[in-house]
Tab-separated table of C-alpha atoms in Angstrom:
chain	number	residue	atom	x	y	z
A	290	MET	CA	2.228	16.926	-28.047
A	291	SER	CA	5.287	16.281	-25.872
A	292	THR	CA	5.120	14.911	-22.352
A	293	ARG	CA	7.455	16.289	-19.723
A	294	ASP	CA	8.747	14.388	-16.702
A	295	GLU	CA	8.189	15.544	-13.146
A	296	PRO	CA	8.751	13.879	-9.747
A	297	PHE	CA	6.071	11.478	-8.500
A	298	THR	CA	5.219	13.879	-5.671
A	299	SER	CA	4.456	16.669	-8.144
A	300	VAL	CA	2.239	14.545	-10.393
A	301	PHE	CA	0.336	12.972	-7.502
A	302	SER	CA	-0.215	16.437	-6.028
A	303	ARG	CA	-1.882	17.440	-9.303
A	304	ALA	CA	-4.160	14.411	-9.015
A	305	LEU	CA	-5.038	15.265	-5.414
A	306	ARG	CA	-6.020	18.752	-6.549
A	307	GLY	CA	-8.445	17.297	-9.088
A	308	ASP	CA	-6.528	16.652	-12.309
A	309	ALA	CA	-7.449	13.393	-14.049
A	310	CYS	CA	-4.604	10.922	-13.562
A	311	ARG	CA	-3.802	7.418	-14.737
A	312	VAL	CA	-1.176	4.829	-13.883
A	313	VAL	CA	0.879	3.295	-16.687
A	314	GLY	CA	2.760	0.011	-16.381
A	315	LEU	CA	0.438	-2.324	-14.479
A	316	ASP	CA	-1.298	-5.318	-16.055
A	317	GLY	CA	-4.220	-4.425	-18.277
A	318	GLY	CA	-2.703	-1.234	-19.658
A	319	PRO	CA	-3.149	2.337	-18.443
A	320	SER	CA	-5.879	2.727	-15.834
A	321	ASP	CA	-7.399	5.704	-14.084
A	322	LEU	CA	-6.341	6.278	-10.507
A	323	PRO	CA	-9.404	5.983	-8.242
A	324	MET	CA	-8.979	9.480	-6.863
A	325	GLY	CA	-12.676	9.786	-6.072
A	326	GLU	CA	-12.418	6.729	-3.836
A	327	TRP	CA	-9.409	8.138	-2.015
A	328	THR	CA	-10.634	11.704	-1.545
A	329	ARG	CA	-14.170	10.914	-0.333
A	330	GLU	CA	-15.116	10.337	3.287
A	331	ALA	CA	-14.658	6.846	4.738
A	332	ASP	CA	-17.492	4.508	3.758
A	333	PRO	CA	-18.895	1.455	5.605
A	334	ASP	CA	-16.300	-0.894	4.044
A	335	ASP	CA	-13.511	1.441	5.161
A	336	LEU	CA	-14.939	1.360	8.670
A	337	LEU	CA	-14.948	-2.450	8.608
A	338	LEU	CA	-11.266	-2.365	7.684
A	339	LEU	CA	-10.529	0.182	10.415
A	340	GLY	CA	-12.254	-2.104	12.894
A	341	HIS	CA	-9.066	-4.199	12.743
A	342	CYS	CA	-7.005	-1.268	14.070
A	343	GLU	CA	-6.370	-1.165	17.793
A	344	GLY	CA	-5.021	1.720	19.836
A	345	PRO	CA	-2.598	4.337	18.506
A	346	THR	CA	-2.313	3.838	14.747
A	347	LEU	CA	0.247	4.910	12.147
A	348	ASP	CA	-1.389	5.351	8.725
A	349	ILE	CA	1.403	4.700	6.199
A	350	GLY	CA	0.911	6.421	2.851
A	351	CYS	CA	-2.099	8.268	4.228
A	352	GLY	CA	-2.865	10.093	0.982
A	353	PRO	CA	-5.592	12.724	1.419
A	354	GLY	CA	-6.447	11.361	4.842
A	355	ARG	CA	-9.811	9.645	4.640
A	356	MET	CA	-8.622	6.723	6.800
A	357	ALA	CA	-6.656	8.852	9.274
A	358	ALA	CA	-9.589	11.229	9.720
A	359	ALA	CA	-12.001	8.340	10.271
A	360	LEU	CA	-9.674	6.802	12.868
A	361	ALA	CA	-9.489	10.130	14.674
A	362	ARG	CA	-13.295	10.340	14.740
A	363	LEU	CA	-13.373	6.815	16.165
A	364	GLY	CA	-11.184	8.004	19.049
A	365	HIS	CA	-7.819	6.608	17.994
A	366	ALA	CA	-4.591	8.498	18.394
A	367	VAL	CA	-3.481	8.491	14.760
A	368	LEU	CA	-0.635	9.883	12.682
A	369	GLY	CA	-0.604	9.851	8.895
A	370	ILE	CA	2.662	9.872	6.991
A	371	ASP	CA	3.114	10.508	3.270
A	372	VAL	CA	5.908	11.720	1.003
A	373	VAL	CA	3.544	14.034	-0.906
A	374	PRO	CA	3.139	17.504	0.686
A	375	GLU	CA	-0.351	17.989	-0.793
A	376	ALA	CA	-1.486	14.713	0.777
A	377	VAL	CA	-0.226	15.810	4.180
A	378	GLU	CA	-1.987	19.167	3.872
A	379	GLN	CA	-5.286	17.548	2.870
A	380	THR	CA	-5.045	15.100	5.766
A	381	ARG	CA	-4.494	17.958	8.186
A	382	ARG	CA	-7.457	19.854	6.734
A	383	ARG	CA	-9.590	16.824	7.561
A	384	GLY	CA	-8.554	17.216	11.196
A	385	ALA	CA	-6.003	14.396	11.488
A	386	SER	CA	-2.318	14.724	12.351
A	387	ALA	CA	0.094	14.076	9.489
A	388	LEU	CA	3.767	14.478	8.647
A	389	GLN	CA	5.685	14.525	5.386
A	390	ARG	CA	7.893	11.498	5.924
A	391	ASP	CA	9.207	8.473	4.094
A	392	LEU	CA	8.553	5.208	5.908
A	393	PHE	CA	12.303	4.692	6.253
A	394	ASP	CA	12.857	8.100	7.851
A	395	THR	CA	13.070	8.383	11.622
A	396	LEU	CA	9.436	8.476	12.760
A	397	PRO	CA	7.696	9.523	15.970
A	398	GLY	CA	6.873	6.686	18.346
A	399	GLU	CA	8.999	4.016	16.693
A	400	GLY	CA	8.323	0.680	18.374
A	401	ARG	CA	5.345	2.073	20.308
A	402	TRP	CA	2.470	2.006	17.820
A	403	GLU	CA	-0.218	-0.593	18.455
A	404	THR	CA	-1.247	-0.672	14.797
A	405	ALA	CA	0.396	0.178	11.491
A	406	LEU	CA	-2.078	0.541	8.617
A	407	LEU	CA	-1.323	-0.159	4.944
A	408	ALA	CA	-4.617	0.499	3.143
A	409	ASP	CA	-5.390	1.005	-0.558
A	410	GLY	CA	-2.583	-1.271	-1.761
A	411	ASN	CA	0.143	0.598	0.114
A	412	VAL	CA	1.935	-2.668	0.885
A	413	GLY	CA	3.255	-2.165	-2.660
A	414	ILE	CA	5.129	1.064	-1.831
A	415	GLY	CA	8.726	0.867	-3.045
A	416	GLY	CA	8.367	-2.439	-4.858
A	417	ASP	CA	9.758	-4.595	-2.016
A	418	PRO	CA	6.883	-5.770	0.209
A	419	ALA	CA	9.002	-7.922	2.534
A	420	THR	CA	11.400	-5.077	3.298
A	421	LEU	CA	8.504	-2.661	3.758
A	422	LEU	CA	6.746	-5.026	6.168
A	423	ALA	CA	9.972	-5.658	8.088
A	424	ARG	CA	10.351	-1.905	8.579
A	425	THR	CA	6.702	-1.670	9.612
A	426	ARG	CA	7.188	-4.504	12.108
A	427	ASP	CA	9.850	-2.406	13.846
A	428	LEU	CA	7.392	0.451	14.294
A	429	VAL	CA	4.813	-1.494	16.326
A	430	LEU	CA	4.836	-2.858	19.834
A	431	GLY	CA	5.730	-6.496	20.426
A	432	HIS	CA	2.013	-7.249	20.716
A	433	GLY	CA	1.113	-4.835	17.932
A	434	ARG	CA	-0.342	-5.497	14.521
A	435	VAL	CA	0.011	-4.528	10.877
A	436	VAL	CA	-3.287	-4.205	8.995
A	437	VAL	CA	-2.792	-4.738	5.255
A	438	GLU	CA	-5.243	-4.393	2.383
A	439	LEU	CA	-4.561	-6.978	-0.342
A	440	ALA	CA	-5.464	-7.953	-3.861
A	441	ALA	CA	-8.003	-10.751	-4.202
A	442	PRO	CA	-7.255	-14.481	-4.359
A	443	GLY	CA	-5.882	-15.505	-7.738
A	444	VAL	CA	-3.903	-12.279	-8.221
A	445	ALA	CA	-0.221	-13.200	-8.398
A	446	MET	CA	2.344	-11.021	-6.671
A	447	SER	CA	4.140	-8.741	-9.109
A	448	THR	CA	6.542	-5.809	-9.115
A	449	ARG	CA	6.644	-3.307	-11.972
A	450	TRP	CA	8.102	0.021	-12.973
A	451	VAL	CA	5.111	2.337	-13.282
A	452	SER	CA	4.446	6.022	-13.938
A	453	LEU	CA	1.609	8.434	-13.307
A	454	GLU	CA	0.292	10.619	-16.117
A	455	THR	CA	-1.854	13.726	-15.889
A	456	GLY	CA	-2.338	16.059	-18.815
A	457	GLU	CA	1.028	16.576	-20.492
A	458	VAL	CA	2.990	15.517	-17.415
A	459	ARG	CA	4.361	12.077	-16.568
A	460	SER	CA	6.066	11.075	-13.339
A	461	ARG	CA	9.501	9.525	-13.385
A	462	PRO	CA	9.167	5.723	-13.139
A	463	PHE	CA	8.932	4.175	-9.694
A	464	LEU	CA	8.655	0.593	-8.437
A	465	TRP	CA	5.289	-0.660	-7.243
A	466	SER	CA	4.209	-4.128	-6.103
A	467	VAL	CA	0.853	-5.854	-6.011
A	468	VAL	CA	0.446	-8.375	-3.177
A	469	GLY	CA	-2.568	-10.656	-3.009
A	470	VAL	CA	-4.090	-13.051	-0.530
A	471	ASP	CA	-2.258	-16.035	-2.053
A	472	ASP	CA	1.200	-14.624	-1.278
A	473	ILE	CA	0.779	-12.719	1.980
A	474	HIS	CA	1.768	-15.661	4.216
A	475	ASP	CA	5.153	-16.019	2.507
A	476	VAL	CA	5.818	-12.282	2.387
A	477	ALA	CA	4.859	-11.868	6.047
A	478	ARG	CA	7.100	-14.754	7.084
A	479	GLU	CA	10.070	-13.197	5.279
A	480	ALA	CA	9.412	-9.961	7.187
A	481	GLY	CA	9.261	-11.633	10.599
A	482	LEU	CA	5.478	-11.483	10.808
A	483	VAL	CA	2.705	-14.045	10.808
A	484	VAL	CA	-0.826	-13.786	9.424
A	485	ARG	CA	-3.300	-13.837	12.295
A	486	SER	CA	-6.382	-13.396	10.100
A	487	CYS	CA	-7.234	-12.812	6.452
A	488	GLY	CA	-10.650	-12.282	4.937
A	489	VAL	CA	-12.970	-10.239	2.780
A	490	LEU	CA	-14.692	-7.121	4.109
A	491	GLY	CA	-18.412	-7.791	4.388
A	492	ALA	CA	-20.041	-8.107	0.983
A	493	SER	CA	-17.294	-6.103	-0.756
A	494	ALA	CA	-14.414	-7.371	-2.878
A	495	ARG	CA	-11.789	-5.877	-0.546
A	496	TRP	CA	-9.477	-8.214	1.335
A	497	VAL	CA	-7.594	-7.441	4.531
A	498	ALA	CA	-5.002	-9.319	6.580
A	499	VAL	CA	-3.897	-8.722	10.149
A	500	LEU	CA	-0.200	-9.496	10.686
A	501	VAL	CA	1.490	-9.839	14.063
A	502	VAL	CA	5.096	-10.108	15.170
A	503	THR	CA	6.534	-13.627	15.138
A	504	ARG	CA	7.157	-14.927	18.626
């Protein structure tokens, strides 16, 4: 059975609509994407993470919008951005504002967001975490913050070419990075940020860091 290539946005849209999907190229071999985790409503651990967000928040790589919708319910002005049209539509259906944008496009409110959020490993978008964080730094106020979900201690930073597979369809390869607690200080420093806090969320295994602009 042959596998045909499609753009990442097409394959991820299939996954968002319910097709089983796995990622190929990361350590440990092919693994299922945790679509159920991303498409559910925000849970108590998510709310602990969102407790680090202050004021108007830009949700980068918002996916199907569970975080953006929860922020809106908490009273934040929030905008989700994602390159996948299906993700933007699902976020809007949850009642949150969202735009189909790349992080490096011109974005609303540049330099005026109080918080930029990179949840669910989105610090790995594009395979260059320092450049991504430097761009994110430019989006927030001088006293703003970047809230970043990280891999656990002991997980070394890595960058790989990966693909998504669903059914007989595979995405074209794209670069993705994994950034853990052990490396976030160095990556933040390269991006002109400093780690204000870093810790685990409650009793969960999820780690989050709050980065602020270097003064």
